[in-house]
Coordinates of C-alpha atoms in Angstrom, one line a residue:
X1 CA -11.4 -0.3 4.1
X2 CA -9.3 -2.5 6.3
X3 CA -9.7 -1.5 10.0
X4 CA -8.6 -4.7 11.5
X5 CA -4.8 -5.4 11.2
X6 CA -3.2 -8.4 12.9
X7 CA -1.8 -6.4 15.7
X8 CA -4.6 -6.3 18.3
X9 CA -3.1 -5.2 21.7
X10 CA -5.6 -7.4 23.5
X11 CA -8.2 -6.7 26.1
X12 CA -5.8 -4.9 28.5
X13 CA -4.5 -2.7 25.8
X14 CA -0.8 -3.7 26.2
X15 CA 2.0 -3.4 23.7
X16 CA 4.5 -5.6 25.6
X17 CA 4.7 -3.9 29.0
X18 CA 3.4 -0.5 27.6
X19 CA 0.0 1.0 27.3
X20 CA -2.9 0.2 29.6
X21 CA -5.5 2.3 31.4
X22 CA -4.1 4.5 34.2
X23 CA -7.1 6.8 34.7
X24 CA -9.5 7.9 37.4
X25 CA -12.3 5.4 38.3
X26 CA -14.8 7.8 36.9
X27 CA -13.4 7.4 33.4
X28 CA -13.3 3.6 33.4
X29 CA -16.9 3.1 32.3
X30 CA -16.4 5.6 29.5
X31 CA -13.3 3.7 28.3
X32 CA -15.2 0.4 28.5
X33 CA -18.0 1.8 26.5
X34 CA -15.6 3.2 23.9
X35 CA -13.6 0.0 23.6
X36 CA -16.8 -2.1 23.2
X37 CA -18.1 0.3 20.4
X38 CA -14.7 0.3 18.7
X39 CA -14.4 -3.5 18.7
X40 CA -17.8 -3.8 17.0
X41 CA -17.3 -1.0 14.5
X42 CA -13.8 -1.9 13.3
X43 CA -15.0 -5.2 11.9
X44 CA -18.4 -3.9 10.7
X45 CA -18.4 -3.7 6.9
X46 CA -20.8 -0.8 6.9
X47 CA -18.7 1.3 9.2
X48 CA -15.5 0.6 7.2
X49 CA -17.3 1.5 4.0
X50 CA -18.5 4.8 5.5
X51 CA -15.0 5.7 6.6
X52 CA -13.6 4.8 3.2
X53 CA -16.2 6.9 1.4
X54 CA -15.3 10.0 3.3
X55 CA -11.6 9.4 3.0
X56 CA -12.0 9.2 -0.8
X57 CA -14.7 11.8 -1.4
X58 CA -14.0 14.3 1.4
X59 CA -10.3 13.8 2.4
X60 CA -9.0 13.1 -1.1
X61 CA -7.4 9.7 -0.7
X62 CA -5.4 7.9 -1.7
X63 CA -2.6 10.4 -1.1
X64 CA 0.2 10.4 -3.7
X65 CA 3.6 8.6 -3.4
X66 CA 5.9 11.1 -5.1
X67 CA 9.4 10.5 -6.3
X68 CA 11.5 13.4 -5.0
X69 CA 14.2 13.0 -7.6
X70 CA 16.2 16.2 -6.9
X71 CA 16.1 15.8 -3.1
X72 CA 17.0 12.1 -3.5
X73 CA 20.0 13.0 -5.7
X74 CA 21.4 15.3 -3.0
X75 CA 21.1 12.7 -0.2
X76 CA 22.1 9.7 -2.4
X77 CA 19.1 7.4 -2.6
X78 CA 15.6 7.0 -4.2
X79 CA 13.3 9.0 -1.9
X80 CA 9.5 8.7 -2.1
X81 CA 7.3 11.2 -0.2
X82 CA 3.9 10.0 1.0
X83 CA 2.0 13.2 0.5
X84 CA -0.3 13.4 3.5
X85 CA 0.1 17.2 3.2
X86 CA -2.2 17.0 0.2
X87 CA -5.2 15.8 2.3
X88 CA -8.1 18.1 3.0
X89 CA -7.0 20.3 6.0
X90 CA -3.4 19.7 5.0
X91 CA -2.2 16.9 7.3
X92 CA -2.6 13.2 8.2
X93 CA -4.7 14.1 11.2
X94 CA -8.0 14.2 9.2
X95 CA -7.8 10.4 8.6
X96 CA -8.2 9.7 12.3
X97 CA -10.8 12.4 13.0
X98 CA -13.1 11.1 10.3
X99 CA -13.2 7.7 11.9
X100 CA -13.5 8.9 15.5
X101 CA -16.3 11.4 14.6
X102 CA -18.2 8.6 12.8
X103 CA -17.8 6.4 15.9
X104 CA -19.0 9.2 18.1
X105 CA -22.2 9.6 16.0
X106 CA -22.6 5.8 16.1
X107 CA -22.4 5.9 19.9
X108 CA -25.0 8.7 20.1
X109 CA -22.5 11.3 21.4
X110 CA -23.6 14.8 20.5
X111 CA -20.4 16.9 21.3
X112 CA -16.7 16.6 20.3
X113 CA -13.7 17.8 22.3
X114 CA -10.1 17.6 21.4
X115 CA -6.6 18.9 22.4
X116 CA -4.1 20.2 20.0
X117 CA -0.5 21.4 19.9
X118 CA 0.4 22.6 16.4
X119 CA -3.3 23.0 15.6
X120 CA -3.6 20.5 12.8
X121 CA -5.5 18.0 15.0
X122 CA -7.7 20.8 16.3
X123 CA -8.5 22.0 12.7
X124 CA -9.2 18.4 11.6
X125 CA -11.6 17.9 14.6
X126 CA -13.3 21.2 14.0
X127 CA -13.7 20.2 10.4
X128 CA -15.4 16.9 11.0
X129 CA -17.6 18.6 13.7
X130 CA -18.8 21.1 11.1
X131 CA -19.3 18.2 8.7
X132 CA -21.5 16.4 11.1
X133 CA -23.2 19.4 12.8
X134 CA -21.7 18.7 16.2
X135 CA -20.6 21.4 18.7
X136 CA -16.8 21.3 19.3
X137 CA -14.4 22.6 22.0
X138 CA -10.6 22.4 21.4
X139 CA -8.1 22.8 24.2
X140 CA -4.8 24.4 23.3
X141 CA -1.9 25.6 25.4
X142 CA -1.7 29.4 25.5
X143 CA 1.9 29.2 24.2
X144 CA 0.7 27.2 21.2
X145 CA -2.3 29.6 20.6
X146 CA 0.3 32.4 20.2
X147 CA 2.6 30.6 17.8
X148 CA -0.2 28.9 15.8
X149 CA -2.6 31.8 15.4
X150 CA -3.4 30.9 11.8
X151 CA -4.8 27.5 12.9
X152 CA -6.6 29.1 15.8
X153 CA -8.4 31.3 13.3
X154 CA -9.2 28.4 11.1
X155 CA -10.8 26.4 14.0
X156 CA -12.9 29.4 14.9
X157 CA -14.1 29.9 11.3
X158 CA -15.1 26.2 11.3
X159 CA -17.3 26.9 14.3
X160 CA -15.2 25.4 17.1
X161 CA -14.5 27.1 20.4
X162 CA -10.8 27.3 21.2
X163 CA -10.0 27.2 24.9
X164 CA -6.5 28.6 25.7
X165 CA -4.9 26.7 28.6
X166 CA -2.7 28.9 30.7
X167 CA -1.5 26.3 33.3
X168 CA 1.8 24.5 33.4
X169 CA 4.0 24.9 30.4
X170 CA 1.0 26.2 28.4
X171 CA 1.6 23.6 25.6
X172 CA 0.2 20.3 24.4
X173 CA 0.6 18.4 27.7
X174 CA -1.4 20.9 29.6
X175 CA -4.1 21.0 26.9
X176 CA -4.5 17.2 27.2
X177 CA -4.9 17.5 31.0
X178 CA -7.7 20.0 30.5
X179 CA -9.4 17.9 27.8
X180 CA -9.3 14.9 30.1
X181 CA -10.9 16.9 32.9
X182 CA -13.7 18.1 30.5
X183 CA -14.3 14.5 29.5
X184 CA -14.6 13.3 33.1
X185 CA -17.2 16.0 33.7
X186 CA -19.3 15.6 30.6
X187 CA -18.7 11.9 29.7
X188 CA -22.4 11.2 29.2
X189 CA -22.8 13.2 25.9
X190 CA -19.2 14.0 24.9
X191 CA -16.7 12.1 22.7
X192 CA -13.0 12.9 23.3
X193 CA -11.2 12.8 19.9
X194 CA -7.5 12.1 20.8
X195 CA -5.2 13.0 17.9
X196 CA -2.2 10.7 18.6
X197 CA -1.4 7.1 19.4
X198 CA -1.3 8.2 23.1
X199 CA -3.7 8.2 26.0
X200 CA -5.4 5.3 27.7
X201 CA -6.5 2.1 25.8
X202 CA -8.2 1.9 23.4
X203 CA -6.9 5.2 21.9
X204 CA -3.4 4.2 20.9
X205 CA -4.8 1.1 19.1
X206 CA -7.8 2.9 17.6
X207 CA -5.7 5.9 16.3
X208 CA -3.1 3.5 14.8
X209 CA -5.8 1.5 13.0
X210 CA -7.4 4.7 11.6
X211 CA -4.0 6.0 10.4
X212 CA -2.9 2.6 9.1
X213 CA -4.4 3.6 5.7
X214 CA -1.1 5.6 5.2
X215 CA 1.1 2.5 5.4
X216 CA -1.3 0.2 3.6
X217 CA -1.5 2.6 0.7
X218 CA 2.3 3.3 0.6
X219 CA 3.0 -0.5 0.6
X220 CA 0.7 -1.0 -2.4
X221 CA 2.0 2.0 -4.2
X222 CA 5.6 0.9 -3.8
X223 CA 4.9 -2.5 -5.2
X224 CA 3.0 -0.9 -8.1
X225 CA 5.6 1.8 -8.9
X226 CA 8.8 -0.1 -8.2
X227 CA 7.8 -3.7 -8.1
X228 CA 9.5 -4.0 -4.7
X229 CA 9.2 -2.8 -1.1
X230 CA 11.2 0.1 0.2
X231 CA 14.4 -0.5 2.2
X232 CA 13.5 2.0 4.9
X233 CA 10.7 4.2 6.3
X234 CA 11.2 7.6 7.9
X235 CA 8.7 9.6 9.9
X236 CA 8.7 12.2 12.6
X237 CA 7.6 11.2 16.1
X238 CA 6.0 13.4 18.8
X239 CA 3.1 11.4 20.1
X240 CA 3.7 9.3 17.0
X241 CA 0.5 9.0 15.0
X242 CA 1.8 9.6 11.5
X243 CA 4.8 7.3 12.1
X244 CA 2.5 4.6 13.6
X245 CA 0.2 4.9 10.6
X246 CA 3.1 4.5 8.1
X247 CA 4.8 1.7 10.0
X248 CA 1.6 -0.3 10.4
X249 CA 1.6 -1.1 6.7
X250 CA 5.1 -2.6 6.9
X251 CA 5.5 -3.9 10.5
X252 CA 5.4 -7.5 9.3
X253 CA 8.0 -6.9 6.5
X254 CA 11.1 -7.5 8.7
X255 CA 13.5 -6.3 6.0
X256 CA 12.0 -2.9 5.9
X257 CA 13.7 -0.6 8.4
X258 CA 11.5 1.7 10.4
X259 CA 13.1 4.9 11.7
X260 CA 11.3 7.5 13.8
X261 CA 12.7 11.0 14.3
X262 CA 12.2 12.8 17.5
X263 CA 12.8 16.5 18.3
X264 CA 16.2 17.2 19.8
X265 CA 15.3 20.8 20.2
X266 CA 18.4 22.7 21.2
X267 CA 20.3 19.4 21.6
X268 CA 19.6 16.5 23.9
X269 CA 22.5 17.4 26.1
X270 CA 21.0 20.9 26.7
X271 CA 18.0 19.4 28.4
X272 CA 15.7 21.5 26.1
X273 CA 14.4 18.8 23.8
X274 CA 11.5 16.4 23.2
X275 CA 13.5 13.2 22.5
X276 CA 11.3 11.0 24.7
X277 CA 12.5 7.6 23.4
X278 CA 16.1 8.7 23.2
X279 CA 16.4 10.3 26.7
X280 CA 13.2 9.5 28.6
X281 CA 12.4 6.9 31.3
X282 CA 9.5 4.5 31.7
X283 CA 6.5 6.2 33.4
X284 CA 2.8 7.1 33.1
X285 CA 1.4 10.1 31.3
X286 CA -2.2 10.8 30.3
X287 CA -3.4 7.3 31.1
X288 CA -0.8 5.3 29.4
X289 CA 2.5 3.6 30.4
X290 CA 5.4 4.5 28.0
X291 CA 8.6 6.5 27.9
X292 CA 8.3 10.0 29.3
X293 CA 10.6 12.9 30.0
X294 CA 11.1 13.3 33.8
X295 CA 13.0 15.6 36.0
X296 CA 16.3 14.2 37.2
X297 CA 17.0 16.4 40.2
X298 CA 16.2 14.8 43.6
X299 CA 13.5 17.3 44.5
X300 CA 11.4 16.6 41.4
X301 CA 12.5 13.2 40.3
X302 CA 9.7 11.2 38.7
X303 CA 7.7 14.4 37.8
X304 CA 7.0 15.1 34.1
X305 CA 9.6 17.5 32.7
X306 CA 9.0 20.2 30.1
X307 CA 9.6 19.3 26.5
X308 CA 10.9 21.7 23.9
X309 CA 10.9 21.8 20.1
X310 CA 10.6 24.5 17.4
X311 CA 7.6 22.4 16.3
X312 CA 4.5 22.7 18.4
X313 CA 3.4 19.3 17.2
X314 CA 6.5 17.6 18.6
X315 CA 6.6 19.5 21.9
X316 CA 5.2 16.6 24.0
X317 CA 7.0 14.8 26.9
X318 CA 5.5 11.4 26.1
X319 CA 5.1 9.0 23.2
X320 CA 2.7 6.4 22.1
X321 CA 3.1 3.0 23.9
X322 CA 3.4 1.0 20.7
X323 CA 6.5 3.0 19.7
X324 CA 8.0 2.2 23.1
X325 CA 7.4 -1.5 22.4
X326 CA 8.8 -1.3 18.9
X327 CA 11.9 0.4 20.2
X328 CA 12.5 -2.1 23.0
X329 CA 12.0 -5.2 20.8
X330 CA 14.2 -3.7 18.1
X331 CA 11.6 -3.5 15.4
X332 CA 12.0 0.3 15.0
X333 CA 14.9 2.7 15.6
X334 CA 14.5 6.2 16.9
X335 CA 16.9 9.1 16.3
X336 CA 16.5 12.8 16.9
X337 CA 17.2 16.1 15.1
X338 CA 17.6 19.6 16.5
X339 CA 15.6 22.7 15.7
X340 CA 18.4 24.0 13.5
X341 CA 18.7 20.8 11.6
X342 CA 14.9 20.7 11.0
X343 CA 14.9 24.3 9.8
X344 CA 17.7 23.6 7.3
X345 CA 15.9 20.5 6.1
X346 CA 12.7 22.4 5.5
X347 CA 14.7 24.8 3.3
X348 CA 16.4 22.0 1.4
X349 CA 13.1 20.3 0.5
X350 CA 11.7 23.7 -0.5
X351 CA 14.7 24.4 -2.7
X352 CA 14.9 21.0 -4.4
X353 CA 11.3 20.0 -4.7
X354 CA 9.1 23.1 -4.4
X355 CA 7.4 21.7 -1.3
X356 CA 7.0 23.6 2.0
X357 CA 6.6 20.9 4.6
X358 CA 5.5 21.4 8.3
X359 CA 8.2 21.8 10.9
X360 CA 7.2 18.4 12.3
X361 CA 7.9 16.7 9.0
X362 CA 11.2 18.7 8.6
X363 CA 12.6 16.6 11.4
X364 CA 12.1 13.5 9.3
X365 CA 13.5 15.1 6.2
X366 CA 16.6 16.0 8.3
X367 CA 17.3 12.3 9.0
X368 CA 17.0 11.1 5.4
X369 CA 20.6 11.7 4.5
X370 CA 21.8 9.4 7.4
X371 CA 19.3 6.7 6.3
X372 CA 20.4 7.1 2.7
X373 CA 24.0 6.4 3.7
X374 CA 22.8 3.1 5.3
X375 CA 20.7 1.8 2.3
X376 CA 23.1 3.0 -0.4
X377 CA 22.5 4.6 -3.8
X378 CA 20.2 1.8 -4.9
X379 CA 18.1 2.0 -1.8
X380 CA 14.6 3.2 -1.6
X381 CA 13.3 5.3 1.3
X382 CA 9.7 6.3 2.0
X383 CA 9.2 9.5 4.0
X384 CA 5.9 10.4 5.5
X385 CA 5.2 14.0 4.6
X386 CA 2.7 14.4 7.4
X387 CA 1.7 18.0 6.9
X388 CA 2.2 21.2 4.9
X389 CA 4.0 24.2 6.3
X390 CA 1.6 27.0 6.0
X391 CA 1.0 27.1 9.8
X392 CA 4.7 27.3 10.5
X393 CA 5.7 30.2 8.2
X394 CA 5.6 32.8 11.0
X395 CA 7.8 30.7 13.2
X396 CA 10.2 29.9 10.3
X397 CA 10.4 33.6 9.3
X398 CA 11.2 34.6 12.9
X399 CA 13.9 32.0 13.2
X400 CA 15.4 33.2 9.9
X401 CA 15.3 36.8 11.0
X402 CA 12.7 37.8 8.4
X403 CA 9.9 40.4 9.2
X404 CA 6.6 39.6 7.5

């Protein structure tokens, strides 16, 4: 398995001006230890082979690249869905967790911790912890615990302890704060499995490399199935791990457009959204410099603002630093879609293809018609279907006025 792409952020962990390590002094030795271990492991053939074996035998890779003919006919282009929802645990998150858990074991760490919003990263971390016989604590905002009760139950069945975080907005941002505090306290024996391309260096780089299997596979599958590369890629962006994984396989193919789709919530103008790249400012959050949502009023200017999305997985006021870099240099474009547009897209994909996608993914689906109009009827679009929708059915039913 390839774990060493040509896009190394360098020793300071910078993607252009973004990234870095903005953390307490007590965490610097742990980050240095992690970076040193990762730099050795990523080019170690034995480590790569172990990751690949588990991705094939346990996760079920390669995931399929499916031609969504009926959906494509409605939007006016050839649409290929990269079916990460068919992975074990039902989302792309497991790719990264397998690699980080193997690295933790290689480093002699005996305990895993994680934070989660929609619960898919928490489920994936609890899954690999069970696989390797490691105790696991998962931090989750109390608001997300309530709206993702199915995934909370799954984590507990897998043997993890789920810790509800009642501070702040009681969502992913606050869960990540608590996970970082745990890591500072227990850094000697604990490995923090971060689920997105966020956090201090080396996490954004490491997570992108472990998710790059999505894009590398999709690129090869496009060439095999169509004899050509796609015209555009579309993926949802909260922290940005599934988009970074897909984009990583094509970032050097300049003719392939890369489009990330953020959550516009109730509309960007309403102030209740999670469109960090569309309406945020440069700042520091969770140890990394990137675009963040901040308060605009004089009394709280510079402080992190609340994010909102119908999707718990996109409800985050920051974004991975490499996405910030791709945006500013013009390599990728970022648009946003509202809660209502995502809900309509989820129903359209279900009706045309018999696929119930996650609400995160539905934001990407909602942007495909706009991209199809750009590439034309002969164009090819690859959409990363990052997760399945089981976990969101209660939320969807409530929004549609259906009692279960």
